[in-house]
Tab-separated table of N, CA, C and O in Angstrom:
chain	number	residue	atom	x	y	z
S	1	MET	N	0.851	-1.176	0.000
S	1	MET	CA	0.000	0.000	0.000
S	1	MET	C	0.895	1.238	0.000
S	1	MET	O	1.976	1.243	0.567
S	2	ASP	N	0.382	2.286	-0.579
S	2	ASP	CA	1.203	3.480	-0.690
S	2	ASP	C	0.501	4.705	-0.127
S	2	ASP	O	-0.506	4.592	0.574
S	3	HIS	N	1.044	5.856	-0.460
S	3	HIS	CA	0.550	7.133	0.061
S	3	HIS	C	-0.902	7.391	-0.363
S	3	HIS	O	-1.684	7.963	0.400
S	4	LYS	N	-1.270	6.969	-1.580
S	4	LYS	CA	-2.644	7.172	-2.059
S	4	LYS	C	-3.633	6.385	-1.203
S	4	LYS	O	-4.728	6.855	-0.929
S	5	ASP	N	-3.230	5.205	-0.777
S	5	ASP	CA	-4.107	4.386	0.057
S	5	ASP	C	-4.383	5.052	1.402
S	5	ASP	O	-5.518	5.051	1.878
S	6	ILE	N	-3.344	5.611	1.994
S	6	ILE	CA	-3.548	6.247	3.308
S	6	ILE	C	-4.370	7.518	3.167
S	6	ILE	O	-5.173	7.848	4.044
S	7	LEU	N	-4.227	8.220	2.045
S	7	LEU	CA	-5.059	9.406	1.815
S	7	LEU	C	-6.525	9.006	1.629
S	7	LEU	O	-7.427	9.677	2.123
S	8	PHE	N	-6.739	7.896	0.924
S	8	PHE	CA	-8.102	7.406	0.740
S	8	PHE	C	-8.727	7.016	2.078
S	8	PHE	O	-9.877	7.354	2.360
S	9	LEU	N	-7.960	6.291	2.889
S	9	LEU	CA	-8.455	5.892	4.210
S	9	LEU	C	-8.703	7.105	5.101
S	9	LEU	O	-9.687	7.143	5.853
S	10	ALA	N	-7.821	8.100	5.026
S	10	ALA	CA	-8.008	9.326	5.820
S	10	ALA	C	-9.291	10.039	5.402
S	10	ALA	O	-10.028	10.566	6.247
S	11	HIS	N	-9.563	10.044	4.101
S	11	HIS	CA	-10.797	10.667	3.613
S	11	HIS	C	-12.023	9.895	4.126
S	11	HIS	O	-13.009	10.503	4.559
S	12	GLN	N	-11.946	8.558	4.061
S	12	GLN	CA	-13.057	7.743	4.569
S	12	GLN	C	-13.268	7.985	6.059
S	12	GLN	O	-14.408	8.090	6.523
S	13	ARG	N	-12.175	8.066	6.813
S	13	ARG	CA	-12.264	8.305	8.252
S	13	ARG	C	-12.922	9.655	8.523
S	13	ARG	O	-13.799	9.775	9.394
S	14	HIS	N	-12.554	10.661	7.756
S	14	HIS	CA	-13.137	11.992	7.930
S	14	HIS	C	-14.635	11.967	7.630
S	14	HIS	O	-15.438	12.569	8.363
S	15	GLU	N	-15.025	11.262	6.577
S	15	GLU	CA	-16.446	11.147	6.235
S	15	GLU	C	-17.224	10.432	7.348
S	15	GLU	O	-18.358	10.808	7.659
S	16	LEU	N	-16.609	9.420	7.939
S	16	LEU	CA	-17.280	8.712	9.026
S	16	LEU	C	-17.440	9.603	10.248
S	16	LEU	O	-18.474	9.563	10.928
S	17	TYR	N	-16.449	10.426	10.533
S	17	TYR	CA	-16.594	11.368	11.645
S	17	TYR	C	-17.674	12.405	11.344
S	17	TYR	O	-18.381	12.850	12.261
S	18	MET	N	-17.833	12.776	10.090
S	18	MET	CA	-18.933	13.684	9.727
S	18	MET	C	-20.276	13.000	9.983
S	18	MET	O	-21.211	13.633	10.482
S	19	LYS	N	-20.361	11.707	9.654
S	19	LYS	CA	-21.588	10.957	9.940
S	19	LYS	C	-21.830	10.871	11.446
S	19	LYS	O	-22.966	10.949	11.907
S	20	LEU	N	-20.755	10.716	12.205
S	20	LEU	CA	-20.868	10.645	13.660
S	20	LEU	C	-21.379	11.974	14.217
S	20	LEU	O	-22.218	11.986	15.127
S	21	LEU	N	-20.903	13.073	13.663
S	21	LEU	CA	-21.391	14.391	14.083
S	21	LEU	C	-22.875	14.532	13.755
S	21	LEU	O	-23.655	15.021	14.578
S	22	ASP	N	-23.259	14.089	12.572
S	22	ASP	CA	-24.665	14.146	12.180
S	22	ASP	C	-25.526	13.283	13.100
S	22	ASP	O	-26.617	13.687	13.515
S	23	CYS	N	-25.030	12.111	13.432
S	23	CYS	CA	-25.750	11.205	14.334
S	23	CYS	C	-25.917	11.838	15.712
S	23	CYS	O	-26.997	11.785	16.306
S	24	SER	N	-24.862	12.453	16.227
S	24	SER	CA	-24.958	13.089	17.545
S	24	SER	C	-25.893	14.294	17.501
S	24	SER	O	-26.587	14.571	18.482
S	25	THR	N	-25.952	14.981	16.372
S	25	THR	CA	-26.890	16.104	16.219
S	25	THR	C	-28.326	15.602	16.276
S	25	THR	O	-29.184	16.203	16.941
S	26	ARG	N	-28.592	14.490	15.608
S	26	ARG	CA	-29.951	13.916	15.651
S	26	ARG	C	-30.299	13.448	17.059
S	26	ARG	O	-31.431	13.630	17.525
S	27	GLN	N	-29.335	12.841	17.759
S	27	GLN	CA	-29.582	12.401	19.132
S	27	GLN	C	-29.892	13.598	20.028
S	27	GLN	O	-30.788	13.526	20.870
S	28	LEU	N	-29.163	14.672	19.848
S	28	LEU	CA	-29.385	15.868	20.659
S	28	LEU	C	-30.756	16.468	20.383
S	28	LEU	O	-31.458	16.882	21.317
S	29	SER	N	-31.173	16.473	19.131
S	29	SER	CA	-32.507	17.005	18.821
S	29	SER	C	-33.595	16.082	19.361
S	29	SER	O	-34.656	16.556	19.778
S	30	LEU	N	-33.337	14.778	19.370
S	30	LEU	CA	-34.300	13.851	19.981
S	30	LEU	C	-34.434	14.119	21.478
S	30	LEU	O	-35.529	14.053	22.033
S	31	MET	N	-33.320	14.415	22.134
S	31	MET	CA	-33.352	14.691	23.570
S	31	MET	C	-34.120	15.970	23.868
S	31	MET	O	-34.769	16.075	24.905
S	32	ALA	N	-34.052	16.921	22.967
S	32	ALA	CA	-34.763	18.185	23.179
S	32	ALA	C	-36.272	17.989	23.086
S	32	ALA	O	-37.039	18.688	23.747
S	33	ASP	N	-36.706	17.031	22.285
S	33	ASP	CA	-38.138	16.782	22.095
S	33	ASP	C	-38.416	15.306	22.325
S	33	ASP	O	-38.688	14.554	21.410
S	34	ARG	N	-38.349	14.874	23.585
S	34	ARG	CA	-38.481	13.456	23.908
S	34	ARG	C	-39.849	13.098	24.470
S	34	ARG	O	-40.008	12.088	25.121
S	35	GLU	N	-40.850	13.896	24.191
S	35	GLU	CA	-42.174	13.676	24.762
S	35	GLU	C	-42.951	12.575	24.047
S	35	GLU	O	-43.868	12.019	24.594
S	36	GLY	N	-42.579	12.244	22.840
S	36	GLY	CA	-43.340	11.272	22.078
S	36	GLY	C	-43.125	9.845	22.546
S	36	GLY	O	-42.128	9.521	23.188
S	37	ASN	N	-44.071	9.005	22.224
S	37	ASN	CA	-43.977	7.590	22.593
S	37	ASN	C	-42.914	6.861	21.794
S	37	ASN	O	-42.435	5.812	22.207
S	38	ASP	N	-42.562	7.399	20.624
S	38	ASP	CA	-41.580	6.726	19.782
S	38	ASP	C	-40.147	7.150	20.099
S	38	ASP	O	-39.211	6.699	19.447
S	39	PHE	N	-39.956	7.980	21.118
S	39	PHE	CA	-38.612	8.432	21.489
S	39	PHE	C	-37.652	7.276	21.767
S	39	PHE	O	-36.549	7.259	21.220
S	40	PRO	N	-38.027	6.282	22.592
S	40	PRO	CA	-37.062	5.201	22.873
S	40	PRO	C	-36.595	4.463	21.623
S	40	PRO	O	-35.409	4.189	21.470
S	41	SER	N	-37.501	4.160	20.721
S	41	SER	CA	-37.102	3.422	19.518
S	41	SER	C	-36.246	4.284	18.600
S	41	SER	O	-35.281	3.791	18.001
S	42	LEU	N	-36.575	5.565	18.495
S	42	LEU	CA	-35.766	6.460	17.660
S	42	LEU	C	-34.367	6.634	18.237
S	42	LEU	O	-33.376	6.600	17.502
S	43	PHE	N	-34.286	6.808	19.547
S	43	PHE	CA	-32.980	6.990	20.174
S	43	PHE	C	-32.151	5.709	20.074
S	43	PHE	O	-30.939	5.757	19.841
S	44	GLU	N	-32.809	4.564	20.224
S	44	GLU	CA	-32.099	3.289	20.104
S	44	GLU	C	-31.546	3.105	18.697
S	44	GLU	O	-30.421	2.632	18.517
S	45	ARG	N	-32.325	3.506	17.692
S	45	ARG	CA	-31.861	3.408	16.309
S	45	ARG	C	-30.627	4.277	16.090
S	45	ARG	O	-29.658	3.855	15.459
S	46	GLU	N	-30.664	5.495	16.651
S	46	GLU	CA	-29.509	6.377	16.527
S	46	GLU	C	-28.294	5.811	17.271
S	46	GLU	O	-27.163	5.935	16.805
S	47	ALA	N	-28.524	5.184	18.406
S	47	ALA	CA	-27.425	4.589	19.175
S	47	ALA	C	-26.800	3.424	18.402
S	47	ALA	O	-25.574	3.253	18.409
S	48	LYS	N	-27.626	2.635	17.732
S	48	LYS	CA	-27.100	1.531	16.925
S	48	LYS	C	-26.272	2.069	15.763
S	48	LYS	O	-25.211	1.522	15.442
S	49	GLU	N	-26.760	3.135	15.140
S	49	GLU	CA	-25.995	3.742	14.051
S	49	GLU	C	-24.662	4.281	14.573
S	49	GLU	O	-23.627	4.111	13.932
S	50	TRP	N	-24.685	4.905	15.749
S	50	TRP	CA	-23.465	5.417	16.374
S	50	TRP	C	-22.449	4.285	16.552
S	50	TRP	O	-21.271	4.434	16.215
S	51	ASN	N	-22.916	3.166	17.090
S	51	ASN	CA	-22.028	2.024	17.326
S	51	ASN	C	-21.447	1.490	16.021
S	51	ASN	O	-20.266	1.128	15.964
S	52	GLN	N	-22.265	1.423	14.984
S	52	GLN	CA	-21.792	0.933	13.693
S	52	GLN	C	-20.722	1.864	13.122
S	52	GLN	O	-19.685	1.403	12.630
S	53	ILE	N	-20.949	3.153	13.200
S	53	ILE	CA	-19.984	4.118	12.663
S	53	ILE	C	-18.669	4.045	13.434
S	53	ILE	O	-17.590	4.063	12.830
S	54	THR	N	-18.743	3.945	14.749
S	54	THR	CA	-17.501	3.873	15.538
S	54	THR	C	-16.721	2.602	15.221
S	54	THR	O	-15.485	2.629	15.207
S	55	LYS	N	-17.412	1.503	14.954
S	55	LYS	CA	-16.717	0.268	14.557
S	55	LYS	C	-15.989	0.460	13.230
S	55	LYS	O	-14.859	0.003	13.057
S	56	GLU	N	-16.648	1.134	12.297
S	56	GLU	CA	-16.025	1.396	11.004
S	56	GLU	C	-14.804	2.306	11.166
S	56	GLU	O	-13.777	2.090	10.506
S	57	ILE	N	-14.914	3.301	12.037
S	57	ILE	CA	-13.785	4.202	12.278
S	57	ILE	C	-12.613	3.421	12.874
S	57	ILE	O	-11.455	3.607	12.464
S	58	GLU	N	-12.899	2.562	13.820
S	58	GLU	CA	-11.841	1.751	14.441
S	58	GLU	C	-11.153	0.868	13.404
S	58	GLU	O	-9.923	0.743	13.408
S	59	TYR	N	-11.926	0.279	12.504
S	59	TYR	CA	-11.345	-0.575	11.473
S	59	TYR	C	-10.432	0.234	10.549
S	59	TYR	O	-9.311	-0.202	10.242
S	60	ILE	N	-10.906	1.382	10.112
S	60	ILE	CA	-10.093	2.224	9.235
S	60	ILE	C	-8.830	2.683	9.949
S	60	ILE	O	-7.749	2.702	9.356
S	61	GLN	N	-8.965	3.042	11.226
S	61	GLN	CA	-7.791	3.474	11.980
S	61	GLN	C	-6.768	2.340	12.089
S	61	GLN	O	-5.559	2.582	11.963
S	62	GLU	N	-7.231	1.126	12.291
S	62	GLU	CA	-6.323	-0.026	12.340
S	62	GLU	C	-5.599	-0.203	11.010
S	62	GLU	O	-4.385	-0.457	10.975
S	63	GLN	N	-6.341	-0.057	9.907
S	63	GLN	CA	-5.727	-0.175	8.584
S	63	GLN	C	-4.677	0.909	8.360
S	63	GLN	O	-3.604	0.645	7.816
S	64	MET	N	-4.999	2.119	8.801
S	64	MET	CA	-4.050	3.221	8.640
S	64	MET	C	-2.797	2.987	9.487
S	64	MET	O	-1.687	3.291	9.053
S	65	ASN	N	-2.971	2.453	10.673
S	65	ASN	CA	-1.825	2.167	11.535
S	65	ASN	C	-0.929	1.093	10.933
S	65	ASN	O	0.290	1.122	11.124
S	66	LEU	N	-1.531	0.125	10.250
S	66	LEU	CA	-0.738	-0.916	9.607
S	66	LEU	C	0.089	-0.359	8.452
S	66	LEU	O	1.222	-0.772	8.229
S	67	ILE	N	-0.481	0.577	7.717
S	67	ILE	CA	0.221	1.152	6.558
S	67	ILE	C	1.352	2.068	7.018
S	67	ILE	O	2.505	1.897	6.639
S	68	ASP	N	0.984	3.064	7.815
S	68	ASP	CA	1.990	4.027	8.278
S	68	ASP	C	1.491	4.672	9.568
S	68	ASP	O	0.677	5.589	9.525
S	69	PRO	N	1.974	4.211	10.715
S	69	PRO	CA	1.496	4.750	11.995
S	69	PRO	C	1.723	6.251	12.164
S	69	PRO	O	0.939	6.928	12.811
S	70	GLU	N	2.766	6.783	11.540
S	70	GLU	CA	3.061	8.216	11.692
S	70	GLU	C	2.058	9.080	10.939
S	70	GLU	O	1.722	10.170	11.379
S	71	GLN	N	1.583	8.603	9.804
S	71	GLN	CA	0.639	9.389	9.010
S	71	GLN	C	-0.815	9.129	9.396
S	71	GLN	O	-1.711	9.752	8.870
S	72	SER	N	-1.040	8.207	10.314
S	72	SER	CA	-2.415	7.881	10.680
S	72	SER	C	-2.972	8.807	11.755
S	72	SER	O	-4.127	8.673	12.145
S	73	SER	N	-2.163	9.743	12.243
S	73	SER	CA	-2.654	10.657	13.276
S	73	SER	C	-3.702	11.603	12.691
S	73	SER	O	-3.781	11.813	11.478
S	74	ALA	N	-4.486	12.182	13.573
S	74	ALA	CA	-5.596	13.033	13.149
S	74	ALA	C	-5.097	14.409	12.723
S	74	ALA	O	-4.176	14.967	13.313
S	75	SER	N	-5.740	14.949	11.711
S	75	SER	CA	-5.419	16.304	11.254
S	75	SER	C	-6.131	17.320	12.141
S	75	SER	O	-6.974	16.971	12.967
S	76	ASP	N	-5.798	18.583	11.958
S	76	ASP	CA	-6.435	19.642	12.755
S	76	ASP	C	-7.936	19.715	12.489
S	76	ASP	O	-8.728	19.915	13.411
S	77	SER	N	-8.325	19.540	11.230
S	77	SER	CA	-9.760	19.588	10.921
S	77	SER	C	-10.492	18.420	11.557
S	77	SER	O	-11.622	18.564	12.017
S	78	LEU	N	-9.830	17.266	11.608
S	78	LEU	CA	-10.445	16.101	12.248
S	78	LEU	C	-10.540	16.305	13.761
S	78	LEU	O	-11.534	15.920	14.376
S	79	LEU	N	-9.533	16.920	14.344
S	79	LEU	CA	-9.579	17.206	15.780
S	79	LEU	C	-10.710	18.176	16.111
S	79	LEU	O	-11.403	18.005	17.118
S	80	ASP	N	-10.916	19.187	15.264
S	80	ASP	CA	-12.031	20.117	15.465
S	80	ASP	C	-13.364	19.383	15.390
S	80	ASP	O	-14.283	19.643	16.177
S	81	LEU	N	-13.452	18.459	14.455
S	81	LEU	CA	-14.668	17.657	14.297
S	81	LEU	C	-14.901	16.791	15.532
S	81	LEU	O	-16.022	16.699	16.045
S	82	MET	N	-13.839	16.191	16.047
S	82	MET	CA	-13.950	15.366	17.255
S	82	MET	C	-14.389	16.195	18.453
S	82	MET	O	-15.185	15.733	19.276
S	83	GLN	N	-13.890	17.407	18.553
S	83	GLN	CA	-14.278	18.277	19.669
S	83	GLN	C	-15.751	18.665	19.570
S	83	GLN	O	-16.444	18.739	20.583
S	84	ALA	N	-16.232	18.911	18.356
S	84	ALA	CA	-17.655	19.229	18.174
S	84	ALA	C	-18.517	18.032	18.578
S	84	ALA	O	-19.552	18.196	19.239
S	85	ILE	N	-18.083	16.839	18.205
S	85	ILE	CA	-18.816	15.624	18.588
S	85	ILE	C	-18.804	15.475	20.099
S	85	ILE	O	-19.829	15.163	20.708
S	86	GLU	N	-17.652	15.716	20.717
S	86	GLU	CA	-17.544	15.591	22.170
S	86	GLU	C	-18.487	16.562	22.890
S	86	GLU	O	-19.144	16.184	23.865
S	87	ARG	N	-18.583	17.790	22.392
S	87	ARG	CA	-19.498	18.765	23.008
S	87	ARG	C	-20.945	18.290	22.920
S	87	ARG	O	-21.714	18.420	23.865
S	88	GLN	N	-21.308	17.724	21.775
S	88	GLN	CA	-22.676	17.242	21.628
S	88	GLN	C	-22.944	16.030	22.508
S	88	GLN	O	-24.017	15.914	23.091
S	89	VAL	N	-21.977	15.153	22.623
S	89	VAL	CA	-22.144	13.978	23.486
S	89	VAL	C	-22.299	14.419	24.945
S	89	VAL	O	-23.123	13.870	25.683
S	90	GLU	N	-21.538	15.425	25.350
S	90	GLU	CA	-21.677	15.943	26.718
S	90	GLU	C	-23.056	16.549	26.935
S	90	GLU	O	-23.662	16.372	27.996
S	91	ALA	N	-23.584	17.245	25.932
S	91	ALA	CA	-24.930	17.822	26.042
S	91	ALA	C	-25.984	16.715	26.123
S	91	ALA	O	-26.945	16.823	26.891
S	92	ILE	N	-25.803	15.650	25.356
S	92	ILE	CA	-26.727	14.511	25.401
S	92	ILE	C	-26.672	13.860	26.780
S	92	ILE	O	-27.707	13.542	27.374
S	93	TYR	N	-25.466	13.668	27.291
S	93	TYR	CA	-25.297	13.068	28.617
S	93	TYR	C	-25.982	13.924	29.688
S	93	TYR	O	-26.678	13.397	30.560
S	94	HIS	N	-25.802	15.235	29.600
S	94	HIS	CA	-26.428	16.141	30.564
S	94	HIS	C	-27.957	16.050	30.466
S	94	HIS	O	-28.651	16.003	31.488
S	95	SER	N	-28.465	15.996	29.264
S	95	SER	CA	-29.909	15.898	29.065
S	95	SER	C	-30.454	14.575	29.591
S	95	SER	O	-31.529	14.538	30.207
S	96	LEU	N	-29.720	13.490	29.369
S	96	LEU	CA	-30.141	12.192	29.904
S	96	LEU	C	-30.133	12.197	31.429
S	96	LEU	O	-31.030	11.635	32.059
S	97	SER	N	-29.130	12.837	32.026
S	97	SER	CA	-29.064	12.921	33.489
S	97	SER	C	-30.248	13.702	34.037
S	97	SER	O	-30.851	13.304	35.038
S	98	GLU	N	-30.582	14.810	33.390
S	98	GLU	CA	-31.745	15.596	33.811
S	98	GLU	C	-33.027	14.790	33.678
S	98	GLU	O	-33.895	14.845	34.548
S	99	SER	N	-33.137	14.061	32.596
S	99	SER	CA	-34.327	13.244	32.369
S	99	SER	C	-34.468	12.175	33.448
S	99	SER	O	-35.570	11.934	33.949
S	100	ALA	N	-33.367	11.552	33.812
S	100	ALA	CA	-33.407	10.534	34.865
S	100	ALA	C	-33.793	11.157	36.203
S	100	ALA	O	-34.570	10.572	36.966
S	101	ALA	N	-33.267	12.348	36.491
S	101	ALA	CA	-33.614	13.034	37.737
S	101	ALA	C	-35.093	13.415	37.751
S	101	ALA	O	-35.775	13.268	38.775
S	102	ASP	N	-35.603	13.891	36.617
S	102	ASP	CA	-37.024	14.240	36.522
S	102	ASP	C	-37.912	13.015	36.719
S	102	ASP	O	-38.936	13.081	37.397
S	103	THR	N	-37.511	11.910	36.130
S	103	THR	CA	-38.282	10.680	36.275
S	103	THR	C	-38.295	10.227	37.732
S	103	THR	O	-39.337	9.812	38.251
S	104	GLY	N	-37.146	10.316	38.393
S	104	GLY	CA	-37.078	9.953	39.809
S	104	GLY	C	-37.970	10.835	40.656
S	104	GLY	O	-38.666	10.359	41.563
S	105	ALA	N	-37.980	12.144	40.366
S	105	ALA	CA	-38.837	13.070	41.109
S	105	ALA	C	-40.312	12.751	40.864
S	105	ALA	O	-41.123	12.800	41.798
S	106	ASP	N	-40.646	12.408	39.625
S	106	ASP	CA	-42.037	12.044	39.315
S	106	ASP	C	-42.455	10.791	40.062
S	106	ASP	O	-43.574	10.709	40.582
S	107	LEU	N	-41.560	9.806	40.137
S	107	LEU	CA	-41.894	8.579	40.860
S	107	LEU	C	-42.080	8.839	42.352
S	107	LEU	O	-42.989	8.272	42.979
S	108	ARG	N	-41.232	9.695	42.923
S	108	ARG	CA	-41.402	10.031	44.345
S	108	ARG	C	-42.712	10.765	44.579
S	108	ARG	O	-43.398	10.534	45.574
S	109	SER	N	-43.092	11.625	43.668
S	109	SER	CA	-44.350	12.357	43.785
S	109	SER	C	-45.540	11.400	43.735
S	109	SER	O	-46.488	11.535	44.527
S	110	VAL	N	-45.499	10.453	42.836
S	110	VAL	CA	-46.589	9.474	42.740
S	110	VAL	C	-46.661	8.643	44.014
S	110	VAL	O	-47.753	8.372	44.536
S	111	LYS	N	-45.514	8.258	44.537
S	111	LYS	CA	-45.481	7.471	45.774
S	111	LYS	C	-46.089	8.272	46.927
S	111	LYS	O	-46.877	7.740	47.723
S	112	ASN	N	-45.755	9.553	47.029
S	112	ASN	CA	-46.310	10.402	48.089
S	112	ASN	C	-47.810	10.594	47.915
S	112	ASN	O	-48.566	10.568	48.904
S	113	GLN	N	-48.266	10.781	46.687
S	113	GLN	CA	-49.702	10.928	46.440
S	113	GLN	C	-50.448	9.645	46.814
S	113	GLN	O	-51.554	9.701	47.352
S	114	ARG	N	-49.832	8.536	46.539
S	114	ARG	CA	-50.452	7.261	46.889
S	114	ARG	C	-50.575	7.123	48.406
S	114	ARG	O	-51.600	6.645	48.925
S	115	LYS	N	-49.552	7.535	49.146
S	115	LYS	CA	-49.605	7.483	50.608
S	115	LYS	C	-50.717	8.369	51.138
S	115	LYS	O	-51.442	7.997	52.063
S	116	VAL	N	-50.867	9.558	50.572
S	116	VAL	CA	-51.926	10.481	51.010
S	116	VAL	C	-53.298	9.873	50.741
S	116	VAL	O	-54.187	9.916	51.599
S	117	MET	N	-53.473	9.309	49.552
S	117	MET	CA	-54.765	8.700	49.216
S	117	MET	C	-55.065	7.546	50.168
S	117	MET	O	-56.208	7.403	50.629
S	118	ASN	N	-54.064	6.748	50.477
S	118	ASN	CA	-54.270	5.630	51.391
S	118	ASN	C	-54.583	6.128	52.799
S	118	ASN	O	-55.408	5.548	53.498
S	119	ALA	N	-53.941	7.207	53.216
S	119	ALA	CA	-54.154	7.733	54.567
S	119	ALA	C	-55.558	8.317	54.725
S	119	ALA	O	-56.213	8.113	55.742
S	120	TYR	N	-56.021	9.050	53.729
S	120	TYR	CA	-57.316	9.711	53.855
S	120	TYR	C	-58.491	8.844	53.425
S	120	TYR	O	-59.581	8.956	53.971
S	121	TYR	N	-58.287	8.035	52.435
S	121	TYR	CA	-59.410	7.282	51.899
S	121	TYR	C	-59.305	5.783	52.159
S	121	TYR	O	-60.158	5.035	51.720
S	122	ARG	N	-58.271	5.354	52.841
S	122	ARG	CA	-58.062	3.969	53.224
S	122	ARG	C	-58.196	3.029	52.025
S	122	ARG	O	-58.839	1.983	52.095
S	123	LEU	N	-57.546	3.414	50.927
S	123	LEU	CA	-57.624	2.604	49.718
S	123	LEU	C	-56.813	1.325	49.831
S	123	LEU	O	-57.029	0.384	49.078
S	124	ASP	N	-55.882	1.306	50.763
S	124	ASP	CA	-55.080	0.101	50.904
S	124	ASP	C	-55.757	-0.943	51.788
S	124	ASP	O	-55.266	-2.046	51.936
S	125	GLN	N	-56.891	-0.585	52.381
S	125	GLN	CA	-57.618	-1.517	53.229
S	125	GLN	C	-58.430	-2.471	52.358
S	125	GLN	O	-59.099	-2.065	51.424
S	126	ASN	N	-58.371	-3.685	52.710
S	126	ASN	CA	-59.158	-4.682	51.997
S	126	ASN	C	-60.314	-5.073	52.918
S	126	ASN	O	-60.119	-5.712	53.944
S	127	ASP	N	-61.517	-4.648	52.564
S	127	ASP	CA	-62.687	-4.884	53.415
S	127	ASP	C	-63.240	-6.299	53.280
S	127	ASP	O	-64.140	-6.684	54.007
S	128	GLN	N	-62.720	-7.037	52.381
S	128	GLN	CA	-63.209	-8.392	52.206
S	128	GLN	C	-62.488	-9.310	53.195
S	128	GLN	O	-61.296	-9.217	53.393
S	129	VAL	N	-63.286	-10.174	53.801
S	129	VAL	CA	-62.724	-11.132	54.747
S	129	VAL	C	-62.780	-12.494	54.085
S	129	VAL	O	-63.868	-12.971	53.740
S	130	PRO	N	-61.648	-13.114	53.909
S	130	PRO	CA	-61.679	-14.429	53.273
S	130	PRO	C	-62.225	-15.475	54.235
S	130	PRO	O	-61.927	-15.470	55.423
S	131	LEU	N	-63.063	-16.317	53.733
S	131	LEU	CA	-63.655	-17.394	54.505
S	131	LEU	C	-63.164	-18.721	53.954
S	131	LEU	O	-63.174	-18.937	52.727
S	132	TYR	N	-62.767	-19.583	54.849
S	132	TYR	CA	-62.283	-20.888	54.430
S	132	TYR	C	-63.173	-21.938	55.089
S	132	TYR	O	-63.483	-21.856	56.273
S	133	PHE	N	-63.589	-22.891	54.358
S	133	PHE	CA	-64.399	-23.981	54.873
S	133	PHE	C	-63.592	-25.259	54.833
S	133	PHE	O	-63.013	-25.595	53.801
S	134	ASP	N	-63.616	-25.928	55.949
S	134	ASP	CA	-62.932	-27.215	56.031
S	134	ASP	C	-64.012	-28.283	55.830
S	134	ASP	O	-64.861	-28.487	56.693
S	135	HIS	N	-64.011	-28.894	54.680
S	135	HIS	CA	-65.050	-29.874	54.357
S	135	HIS	C	-64.929	-31.149	55.160
S	135	HIS	O	-65.867	-31.933	55.208
S	136	LYS	N	-63.822	-31.395	55.825
S	136	LYS	CA	-63.642	-32.607	56.593
S	136	LYS	C	-64.422	-32.543	57.905
S	136	LYS	O	-64.773	-33.569	58.463
S	137	LYS	N	-64.695	-31.393	58.415
S	137	LYS	CA	-65.384	-31.274	59.706
S	137	LYS	C	-66.859	-31.295	59.563
S	137	LYS	O	-67.568	-30.972	58.798
């Protein structure tokens, strides 16, 4: 393999990082509007695409390292792209953390409301008395 091969692989790697940026942008927009019932399936699809792209990037990076480890390092434009992806991933992580905290608060609120309903209206009381008959007696 020669210099043209490593340039081709570098171009492919750059295109894959562009796809990764696009994928993270879609994930971030999904997090901003996650009220729909189809949010979990859409986010899972984006996560699967993310995993596939990262596998392809790893494979290309391995190929580049085999050809010429010195030329396989990232360019400045690729580093800028990686930093943009990192910022979006951090925003997604922050949004997921907030969502988990909100869900926990909602569950605690429901639990407290249930306790109040049980205290005032005795909904947890079972007024039915089970009767058992012993047919042997």
